[in-house]
CSV table of C-alpha atoms and ligand atoms in Angstrom, one decimal:
chain,number,residue,atom,x,y,z
A,1,GLU,CA,98.4,118.7,112.6
A,2,THR,CA,96.8,119.0,109.2
A,3,GLY,CA,97.5,114.9,108.4
A,4,GLY,CA,99.1,116.7,104.7
A,5,ALA,CA,96.3,117.7,103.8
A,6,ALA,CA,95.8,119.9,100.8
A,7,PRO,CA,94.4,123.3,101.0
A,8,GLY,CA,90.5,122.8,101.2
A,9,ARG,CA,90.6,119.0,101.6
A,10,ARG,CA,89.9,117.5,104.4
A,11,PRO,CA,93.1,116.0,106.4
A,12,THR,CA,93.8,112.4,106.9
A,13,PRO,CA,92.3,111.3,110.3
A,14,PRO,CA,94.1,108.6,112.7
A,15,LEU,CA,92.4,105.7,111.2
A,16,PHE,CA,94.3,105.6,108.0
A,17,ARG,CA,98.4,105.6,107.2
A,18,ARG,CA,100.7,108.4,105.6
A,19,GLY,CA,104.3,107.4,104.5
A,20,GLU,CA,105.7,103.8,104.4
A,21,ASP,CA,104.7,102.8,107.7
A,22,PHE,CA,102.3,100.9,107.0
A,23,ALA,CA,100.7,101.0,111.3
A,24,PRO,CA,97.8,103.4,111.5
A,25,GLN,CA,98.3,106.3,114.0
A,26,LEU,CA,96.3,105.2,116.8
A,27,GLY,CA,96.9,105.1,120.0
A,28,ASP,CA,97.7,101.5,122.8
A,29,ALA,CA,93.7,101.9,123.8
A,30,ALA,CA,91.9,99.0,122.6
A,31,VAL,CA,88.6,100.9,122.5
A,32,GLU,CA,89.3,104.3,121.2
A,33,ARG,CA,86.7,107.6,120.6
A,34,ILE,CA,88.3,109.4,117.5
A,35,GLN,CA,87.5,111.4,114.4
A,36,GLY,CA,86.2,109.3,111.5
A,37,PRO,CA,86.7,109.5,108.3
A,38,PHE,CA,84.3,112.4,107.6
A,39,GLY,CA,85.3,114.3,111.2
A,40,GLU,CA,82.7,112.7,112.4
A,41,PRO,CA,83.6,110.5,116.2
A,42,VAL,CA,83.5,107.2,115.5
A,43,TRP,CA,84.9,104.3,117.8
A,44,ALA,CA,87.2,102.8,116.8
A,45,ILE,CA,88.1,98.6,117.7
A,46,THR,CA,92.4,98.5,117.1
A,47,THR,CA,92.2,94.9,119.0
A,48,TRP,CA,92.2,91.6,116.8
A,49,ALA,CA,89.7,89.5,119.1
A,50,ASP,CA,87.7,92.2,119.6
A,51,GLY,CA,87.2,93.6,115.6
A,52,ARG,CA,86.4,89.5,115.2
A,53,ALA,CA,83.8,89.9,118.0
A,54,VAL,CA,82.3,92.9,116.4
A,55,LEU,CA,82.9,91.5,113.2
A,56,SER,CA,80.8,88.4,113.5
A,57,ASP,CA,77.8,90.8,115.1
A,58,ALA,CA,75.9,91.7,112.3
A,59,GLU,CA,72.8,92.1,114.8
A,60,ARG,CA,74.4,94.2,116.9
A,61,PHE,CA,76.3,95.9,115.0
A,62,SER,CA,74.2,97.0,111.8
A,63,ARG,CA,75.7,98.2,109.1
A,64,GLU,CA,72.5,99.4,107.0
A,65,GLN,CA,70.5,100.5,110.4
A,66,LEU,CA,73.8,103.5,109.7
A,67,ASP,CA,72.0,106.6,108.8
A,68,LEU,CA,72.7,108.2,105.1
A,69,GLN,CA,73.5,111.5,105.7
A,70,GLY,CA,71.3,113.6,103.6
A,71,VAL,CA,69.3,111.2,102.7
A,72,ASP,CA,65.9,111.2,104.2
A,73,SER,CA,63.1,109.3,101.5
A,74,PRO,CA,63.3,105.6,102.5
A,75,GLU,CA,63.1,105.6,98.5
A,76,GLU,CA,66.1,106.5,98.1
A,77,ARG,CA,68.1,105.2,100.2
A,78,ARG,CA,66.2,102.1,99.4
A,79,ARG,CA,67.6,102.8,95.8
A,80,ILE,CA,71.1,104.1,97.2
A,81,ARG,CA,71.5,100.1,99.0
A,82,ALA,CA,69.9,97.6,96.1
A,83,GLY,CA,72.6,95.0,95.1
A,84,ASN,CA,75.6,97.1,97.5
A,85,MET,CA,75.4,94.1,99.8
A,86,LEU,CA,78.0,95.9,101.8
A,87,THR,CA,75.6,98.6,102.9
A,88,LEU,CA,72.9,95.4,103.7
A,89,ASP,CA,72.3,93.4,106.9
A,90,PRO,CA,70.5,89.7,106.6
A,91,PRO,CA,67.7,88.6,105.1
A,92,ASP,CA,68.8,91.0,102.0
A,93,HIS,CA,72.5,90.3,102.3
A,94,THR,CA,72.2,86.7,102.0
A,95,ARG,CA,69.6,87.3,99.3
A,96,LEU,CA,72.8,89.1,97.4
A,97,ARG,CA,75.6,87.4,98.5
A,98,ARG,CA,73.8,83.6,97.8
A,99,ALA,CA,73.5,84.2,94.5
A,100,VAL,CA,77.0,85.4,93.0
A,101,THR,CA,79.0,83.1,95.8
A,102,ALA,CA,78.8,80.1,93.4
A,103,GLU,CA,80.9,82.5,90.8
A,104,PHE,CA,83.6,83.4,93.7
A,105,THR,CA,85.1,79.5,94.8
A,106,VAL,CA,87.8,78.8,95.1
A,107,LYS,CA,87.1,76.1,92.6
A,108,ARG,CA,85.9,78.3,90.0
A,109,ILE,CA,88.2,80.7,90.4
A,110,ARG,CA,91.2,77.8,89.9
A,111,ASN,CA,89.1,77.6,86.4
A,112,LEU,CA,90.3,81.3,85.3
A,113,ARG,CA,94.3,81.0,86.0
A,114,PRO,CA,95.5,79.8,83.2
A,115,ARG,CA,93.0,83.6,81.9
A,116,ILE,CA,94.7,85.5,84.6
A,117,GLU,CA,98.3,84.4,83.5
A,118,GLN,CA,98.1,84.9,80.1
A,119,ILE,CA,96.5,88.6,81.0
A,120,VAL,CA,99.8,89.4,83.0
A,121,ASP,CA,102.4,88.1,80.8
A,122,ASP,CA,100.6,90.1,77.8
A,123,HIS,CA,101.1,92.9,80.4
A,124,LEU,CA,104.2,92.1,81.1
A,125,ASP,CA,105.0,91.8,77.1
A,126,ARG,CA,103.6,95.9,76.4
A,127,MET,CA,105.7,97.2,79.4
A,128,GLU,CA,108.6,95.1,78.0
A,129,ALA,CA,108.0,96.7,74.5
A,130,HIS,CA,107.2,100.1,76.3
A,131,GLY,CA,110.6,100.3,77.6
A,132,SER,CA,112.3,101.2,81.2
A,133,PRO,CA,111.2,103.2,82.9
A,134,VAL,CA,107.4,103.1,83.4
A,135,ASP,CA,104.8,103.7,85.9
A,136,LEU,CA,103.4,100.8,87.5
A,137,THR,CA,100.7,102.1,88.4
A,138,ASP,CA,99.8,102.8,85.2
A,139,ALA,CA,100.5,99.8,83.1
A,140,PHE,CA,100.3,96.8,85.5
A,141,ALA,CA,98.5,97.0,89.0
A,142,PRO,CA,95.2,98.6,87.4
A,143,ALA,CA,94.8,96.9,84.7
A,144,ILE,CA,95.6,93.4,85.6
A,145,PRO,CA,92.4,93.4,88.1
A,146,SER,CA,90.6,95.6,85.6
A,147,LEU,CA,90.9,93.3,83.3
A,148,VAL,CA,89.8,90.4,85.0
A,149,ILE,CA,86.7,92.1,86.5
A,150,CYS,CA,85.4,92.9,83.3
A,151,GLU,CA,85.7,90.0,80.9
A,152,LEU,CA,84.1,88.1,84.9
A,153,LEU,CA,81.0,90.3,85.1
A,154,GLY,CA,80.9,91.0,81.0
A,155,VAL,CA,81.8,94.9,81.4
A,156,PRO,CA,83.3,96.2,77.7
A,157,TYR,CA,86.7,96.8,78.9
A,158,ALA,CA,86.8,100.2,76.8
A,159,ASP,CA,85.3,101.6,79.7
A,160,ARG,CA,87.5,101.4,81.5
A,161,HIS,CA,88.8,104.8,81.8
A,162,ASP,CA,85.7,105.7,83.1
A,163,PHE,CA,84.7,103.7,85.4
A,164,GLN,CA,88.0,103.9,87.3
A,165,SER,CA,87.8,107.9,87.3
A,166,ARG,CA,84.2,107.1,89.2
A,167,ALA,CA,85.5,104.8,90.9
A,168,ALA,CA,88.0,107.2,92.3
A,169,THR,CA,85.9,110.0,92.7
A,170,ILE,CA,83.5,107.4,95.0
A,171,ILE,CA,86.0,106.3,97.7
A,172,ASP,CA,87.4,109.7,98.1
A,173,PHE,CA,86.8,110.6,101.6
A,174,THR,CA,87.6,114.0,101.2
A,175,LEU,CA,84.8,115.1,98.4
A,176,PRO,CA,82.1,116.3,99.6
A,177,MET,CA,78.9,113.7,99.7
A,178,GLU,CA,77.1,115.3,97.3
A,179,THR,CA,79.6,114.8,94.4
A,180,ARG,CA,80.3,111.4,95.4
A,181,ARG,CA,76.7,110.6,95.7
A,182,GLN,CA,76.2,111.9,92.0
A,183,VAL,CA,79.4,110.3,90.8
A,184,SER,CA,77.5,106.7,92.1
A,185,LEU,CA,74.2,107.5,90.1
A,186,GLU,CA,76.2,107.5,86.7
A,187,MET,CA,77.4,104.2,87.5
A,188,ARG,CA,74.2,103.1,88.4
A,189,THR,CA,72.7,104.8,85.3
A,190,TYR,CA,75.9,102.8,83.1
A,191,MET,CA,75.3,99.8,85.0
A,192,ARG,CA,72.0,99.2,84.3
A,193,GLU,CA,71.9,99.9,81.0
A,194,LEU,CA,74.6,97.4,80.8
A,195,VAL,CA,72.3,95.0,82.8
A,196,GLN,CA,69.7,95.6,80.3
A,197,GLN,CA,72.0,94.6,77.0
A,198,HIS,CA,72.0,91.2,79.0
A,199,ARG,CA,68.5,91.1,78.7
A,200,ARG,CA,68.1,91.0,75.1
A,201,ASP,CA,71.4,88.7,75.0
A,202,PRO,CA,72.9,87.3,78.6
A,203,GLY,CA,76.1,85.7,77.2
A,204,ASP,CA,78.2,83.4,79.3
A,205,ASP,CA,79.6,86.3,81.7
A,206,LEU,CA,78.6,86.7,85.1
A,207,LEU,CA,75.6,90.0,84.5
A,208,GLY,CA,74.9,87.1,81.9
A,209,ARG,CA,74.4,83.8,84.6
A,210,LEU,CA,72.5,86.3,87.2
A,211,ILE,CA,69.7,87.2,84.5
A,212,THR,CA,69.3,84.0,83.2
A,213,ARG,CA,69.0,82.0,86.9
A,214,ARG,CA,68.0,85.2,89.0
A,215,GLY,CA,66.8,87.8,87.7
A,216,SER,CA,62.8,86.3,86.2
A,217,GLY,CA,61.4,87.7,88.9
A,218,ASP,CA,59.7,84.7,89.7
A,219,ASP,CA,61.6,83.6,92.5
A,220,PRO,CA,61.4,85.6,95.8
A,221,ASP,CA,65.4,85.1,95.9
A,222,ASP,CA,65.1,87.3,92.4
A,223,LEU,CA,66.7,90.5,91.5
A,224,ASP,CA,65.5,93.2,90.2
A,225,ASP,CA,67.6,95.8,87.7
A,226,ASP,CA,68.2,98.3,90.4
A,227,GLU,CA,69.4,95.3,92.3
A,228,LEU,CA,71.7,94.4,89.5
A,229,ALA,CA,73.3,97.1,89.0
A,230,GLY,CA,74.0,98.1,92.5
A,231,LEU,CA,75.6,94.5,92.9
A,232,GLY,CA,77.7,94.7,89.3
A,233,ASN,CA,79.2,98.7,90.8
A,234,LEU,CA,79.9,96.7,93.8
A,235,LEU,CA,82.1,94.0,91.9
A,236,LEU,CA,83.1,96.2,89.7
A,237,ILE,CA,84.8,98.8,92.0
A,238,ALA,CA,85.7,96.2,94.4
A,239,GLY,CA,87.1,94.3,92.2
A,240,HIS,CA,90.2,96.6,90.7
A,241,GLU,CA,90.7,99.3,93.3
A,242,THR,CA,91.6,96.7,96.1
A,243,THR,CA,93.8,94.7,94.3
A,244,SER,CA,95.4,97.5,92.0
A,245,ASN,CA,96.5,98.8,95.2
A,246,MET,CA,98.1,96.0,96.6
A,247,LEU,CA,100.3,95.4,94.0
A,248,ALA,CA,101.2,98.4,93.7
A,249,LEU,CA,102.1,98.7,97.3
A,250,GLY,CA,103.4,95.1,97.4
A,251,THR,CA,105.7,96.6,94.6
A,252,LEU,CA,107.0,99.0,96.8
A,253,VAL,CA,107.5,97.2,99.9
A,254,LEU,CA,109.3,94.1,97.8
A,255,LEU,CA,111.8,96.5,95.8
A,256,ARG,CA,112.4,98.1,99.1
A,257,GLN,CA,113.3,95.1,101.2
A,258,PRO,CA,115.6,93.0,99.1
A,259,ASP,CA,115.9,90.5,101.5
A,260,GLN,CA,112.1,90.2,100.9
A,261,ARG,CA,112.1,90.1,97.7
A,262,ARG,CA,114.7,87.5,97.5
A,263,LEU,CA,112.0,85.0,99.6
A,264,LEU,CA,109.3,85.3,96.8
A,265,VAL,CA,111.7,85.0,93.9
A,266,GLU,CA,113.6,81.9,95.8
A,267,HIS,CA,111.0,80.0,97.0
A,268,PRO,CA,107.9,80.0,94.8
A,269,GLU,CA,106.3,77.2,96.8
A,270,ASN,CA,106.4,79.4,99.0
A,271,VAL,CA,103.7,82.1,97.3
A,272,ASP,CA,101.0,81.7,98.7
A,273,ALA,CA,101.8,82.6,102.0
A,274,ALA,CA,103.4,85.6,100.7
A,275,VAL,CA,100.7,87.4,99.7
A,276,GLU,CA,99.1,86.4,102.9
A,277,GLU,CA,102.0,88.1,104.5
A,278,LEU,CA,101.7,91.2,102.0
A,279,LEU,CA,98.1,91.5,102.4
A,280,ARG,CA,98.5,91.4,106.1
A,281,TYR,CA,101.0,93.8,106.4
A,282,LEU,CA,99.8,96.2,103.7
A,283,SER,CA,96.1,95.9,105.1
A,284,VAL,CA,95.1,98.1,102.1
A,285,VAL,CA,91.7,98.8,103.5
A,286,HIS,CA,92.2,101.0,106.4
A,287,MET,CA,89.2,100.4,108.3
A,288,ALA,CA,86.0,97.8,108.3
A,289,LEU,CA,83.0,100.2,107.2
A,290,PRO,CA,81.5,102.1,110.1
A,291,ARG,CA,78.9,99.6,111.3
A,292,VAL,CA,75.9,100.9,113.8
A,293,ALA,CA,75.4,99.8,117.3
A,294,THR,CA,71.8,99.0,117.7
A,295,THR,CA,72.2,98.2,121.6
A,296,ASP,CA,74.5,99.1,124.3
A,297,VAL,CA,77.6,97.0,123.5
A,298,THR,CA,80.2,96.9,126.3
A,299,ILE,CA,84.1,95.4,125.3
A,300,GLY,CA,86.7,95.5,127.4
A,301,ASP,CA,86.1,98.5,130.1
A,302,VAL,CA,84.4,100.8,127.5
A,303,THR,CA,80.2,101.0,126.9
A,304,ILE,CA,79.1,102.0,123.2
A,305,PRO,CA,76.3,103.5,123.6
A,306,ARG,CA,73.2,102.4,120.6
A,307,GLY,CA,73.2,103.9,117.6
A,308,ASP,CA,77.0,105.8,117.8
A,309,ALA,CA,78.6,104.4,114.8
A,310,VAL,CA,81.7,101.9,114.9
A,311,VAL,CA,84.6,100.6,113.1
A,312,VAL,CA,87.6,98.3,113.3
A,313,SER,CA,90.9,99.1,111.9
A,314,LEU,CA,92.1,96.4,110.0
A,315,PRO,CA,96.1,97.6,109.9
A,316,ALA,CA,96.0,97.3,113.7
A,317,ALA,CA,94.5,93.6,114.3
A,318,ASN,CA,96.9,92.6,111.2
A,319,ARG,CA,99.6,93.6,114.0
A,320,ASP,CA,98.0,93.1,117.1
A,321,PRO,CA,100.1,90.8,119.3
A,322,GLU,CA,98.0,88.0,119.6
A,323,LEU,CA,97.6,87.4,116.7
A,324,VAL,CA,101.7,88.0,115.3
A,325,GLU,CA,104.7,88.2,116.5
A,326,HIS,CA,106.7,91.1,115.1
A,327,GLY,CA,103.9,92.2,113.3
A,328,ARG,CA,105.7,95.7,112.4
A,329,ASP,CA,108.1,93.6,110.5
A,330,LEU,CA,107.1,92.4,106.9
A,331,ASP,CA,108.2,88.8,107.1
A,332,LEU,CA,107.6,86.9,104.0
A,333,GLY,CA,108.8,83.8,105.2
A,334,ARG,CA,106.0,83.6,108.1
A,335,ALA,CA,103.2,81.0,108.2
A,336,PRO,CA,100.1,81.8,106.8
A,337,THR,CA,98.7,84.1,109.9
A,338,ASN,CA,94.8,84.6,110.7
A,339,HIS,CA,94.6,87.7,109.3
A,340,MET,CA,91.7,89.4,108.7
A,341,ALA,CA,92.7,91.8,105.1
A,342,PHE,CA,89.4,90.8,103.6
A,343,GLY,CA,87.6,91.6,106.9
A,344,HIS,CA,85.7,88.9,108.8
A,345,GLY,CA,82.0,87.6,109.8
A,346,ILE,CA,78.4,88.0,106.7
A,347,HIS,CA,80.9,90.5,104.7
A,348,HIS,CA,84.0,88.8,104.9
A,349,CYS,CA,85.4,89.9,101.4
A,350,LEU,CA,83.4,87.8,98.6
A,351,GLY,CA,86.3,88.1,95.6
A,352,ALA,CA,89.5,86.9,98.1
A,353,PRO,CA,89.6,84.0,95.8
A,354,LEU,CA,89.7,85.9,93.1
A,355,ALA,CA,91.8,88.7,94.3
A,356,ARG,CA,94.6,85.8,95.8
A,357,ALA,CA,94.7,83.7,92.3
A,358,GLU,CA,95.8,87.5,91.1
A,359,MET,CA,98.7,88.8,93.3
A,360,GLN,CA,99.8,84.9,93.3
A,361,ILE,CA,100.0,85.2,89.5
A,362,ALA,CA,101.7,88.4,89.1
A,363,PHE,CA,104.1,88.8,91.8
A,364,PRO,CA,106.3,86.5,90.9
A,365,ARG,CA,106.2,86.9,86.7
A,366,LEU,CA,106.4,90.4,87.4
A,367,PHE,CA,109.9,89.8,89.0
A,368,ALA,CA,111.0,86.8,86.9
A,369,ARG,CA,110.2,88.6,84.1
A,370,PHE,CA,112.5,92.0,84.9
A,371,PRO,CA,115.2,90.0,87.8
A,372,ASP,CA,116.5,93.8,88.3
A,373,LEU,CA,113.5,96.2,88.9
A,374,ARG,CA,114.2,98.5,90.7
A,375,LEU,CA,112.5,101.9,91.8
A,376,ALA,CA,112.9,104.9,89.6
A,377,LEU,CA,112.5,107.8,92.4
A,378,ASP,CA,114.0,110.7,93.7
A,379,ASP,CA,111.7,111.9,96.1
A,380,ASP,CA,109.1,109.3,98.8
A,381,PRO,CA,106.0,108.0,96.2
A,382,ASP,CA,103.0,110.2,96.3
A,383,PHE,CA,100.3,108.2,98.8
A,384,ARG,CA,97.0,108.4,98.0
A,385,THR,CA,96.0,109.3,101.8
A,386,GLU,CA,92.9,110.5,100.7
A,387,THR,CA,91.2,106.8,99.7
A,388,PHE,CA,89.2,104.4,101.3
A,389,ILE,CA,92.4,102.2,100.2
A,390,TYR,CA,95.4,102.8,100.7
A,391,GLY,CA,97.8,103.1,97.9
A,392,VAL,CA,100.5,105.1,95.8
A,393,ARG,CA,99.3,107.4,93.2
A,394,SER,CA,103.0,106.5,90.6
A,395,LEU,CA,105.1,104.0,91.0
A,396,PRO,CA,108.1,104.7,88.4
A,397,VAL,CA,110.4,101.6,88.1
A,398,ALA,CA,113.4,101.0,85.7
A,399,TRP,CA,115.4,97.7,84.8
A,400,GLY,CA,117.7,96.9,82.5
A,401,PRO,CA,121.4,99.1,82.2
A,402,ILE,CA,121.6,102.4,84.3
A,403,ASP,CA,121.7,105.6,82.3
A,404,ALA,CA,125.7,106.4,82.7
A,405,ALA,CA,124.4,110.5,82.3
B,85,LIG,C1,84.4,93.4,100.9
B,85,LIG,C2,88.8,93.8,101.6
B,85,LIG,C3,89.1,92.2,96.8
B,85,LIG,C4,84.6,91.9,96.1
B,85,LIG,C5,85.4,93.5,101.7
B,85,LIG,C6,85.9,93.5,102.8
B,85,LIG,C7,87.0,93.9,103.2
B,85,LIG,C8,87.6,93.6,101.8
B,85,LIG,C9,88.0,94.1,103.6
B,85,LIG,C10,84.8,93.6,103.9
B,85,LIG,C11,84.5,95.5,104.4
B,85,LIG,C12,83.7,95.1,105.9
B,85,LIG,O1,83.3,94.7,106.0
B,85,LIG,O2,83.2,96.7,105.8
B,85,LIG,C13,89.8,93.3,99.4
B,85,LIG,C14,91.3,93.4,99.7
B,85,LIG,C15,90.7,92.4,98.4
B,85,LIG,C16,89.8,93.1,97.3
B,85,LIG,C17,92.0,93.7,100.4
B,85,LIG,C18,92.0,93.0,97.7
B,85,LIG,C19,93.3,92.0,97.9
B,85,LIG,C20,87.8,92.0,95.9
B,85,LIG,C21,87.7,91.3,94.6
B,85,LIG,C22,86.4,91.3,94.3
B,85,LIG,C23,85.7,92.1,96.0
B,85,LIG,C24,89.0,91.1,94.0
B,85,LIG,C25,85.4,91.0,93.2
B,85,LIG,C26,85.8,90.6,92.2
B,85,LIG,C27,84.6,92.2,97.4
B,85,LIG,C28,82.8,92.4,98.0
B,85,LIG,C29,83.1,92.4,99.4
B,85,LIG,C30,83.7,92.7,100.0
B,85,LIG,C31,81.5,92.1,97.2
B,85,LIG,C32,81.3,92.5,100.4
B,85,LIG,C33,81.0,91.1,100.6
B,85,LIG,C34,79.8,91.4,101.9
B,85,LIG,O3,79.0,92.5,101.7
B,85,LIG,O4,79.6,90.3,101.8
B,85,LIG,N1,86.3,93.1,100.6
B,85,LIG,N2,89.2,93.1,98.5
B,85,LIG,N3,87.4,92.3,97.1
B,85,LIG,N4,84.4,92.6,98.6
B,85,LIG,FE1,86.7,92.6,98.7
């Protein structure tokens, strides 16, 4: 079993998906000892209740105490983690999260909706002007979240090709750790320059507001340049890689399941629930990132020894019968579930209100503009099996009259 790996690449571990069944390749056990993304053994939690228990317990399951393989110097470890709240425990996590929480409230995001609508419509205009067929992973899916997060943060959209390709490298677990670290450093240098520009001229964007409010160094809660750069990069990467893949995979499954697509198109009042179901069903983030057990912990009949790595399979938890009936099926008509596609606990996705707004706006508008949208594929789509976030590498779609030739 090679997991479909290309020569020289690491095979797809069982936690990750392949093909169009969005369930992971795991057995029935609630806790399994399996191969992690880098070939190392990890404990995988596969149920909804245990998954929530692990993610709510940042004391016994630490992100910060996880070993950074090959990085021995404490100063280097600090720099790698600076500003990246997803790699930190309280109190640093709390301090960073507090600095940006106000930017992502439901109310703040509601005010952004008209601009998101305009961005979506502009991209649909461009698709129409280009004409059928187009690759959705080029024209639509990455473009919308990228432009939204660039405007929000204060990052020049013209730089998108650089940071999109760097982000793709960072989330590719089949590449050597060294390559990924090197690219992270490049991103840090890029963002530090932006932070310094914002120090000279803050402007009315997130980086500017952070510097005005939190960048002076007078308050213990203030952030230094390394932290501002780390935070900026986390938002930039998390802000487009995830939503972009949701838009592409969501379109794929809606085109494959016309009944579901009809539910979306004919019941616009239900769009919020429909997006929750797509989030649950696709669970594009294969797993909550590894935590390390800070003490021996017993879950069911398994004792996880202190020091071992633990991951939560989000797609497995999101299919658990305790959460949802017939969880292997996509059903846009079901009431929203308490799914974990955005994680749970202190690291629950900061950008969830923004991601939701983008999808609630983009899906209905795409299908309203192209009512006869269809896949222009001869074969199965080319799935991204090498990244921490599931997706497709391309998604050709067509509309209008079918070419008789
Ligand atoms: C954290 C999923 C969009 C920013 C997370 C986590 C998940 C997730 C599962 C928790 C990871 C863990 O605990 O190991 C998603 C999905 C998205 C999405 C499925 C789109 C559909 C976004 C957007 C942004 C964002 C648009 C930013 C603008 C973040 C940040 C964290 C995070 C900053 C870390 C929070 C913390 O450590 O406290 N996301 N995300 N995400 N996400 Fe998202």
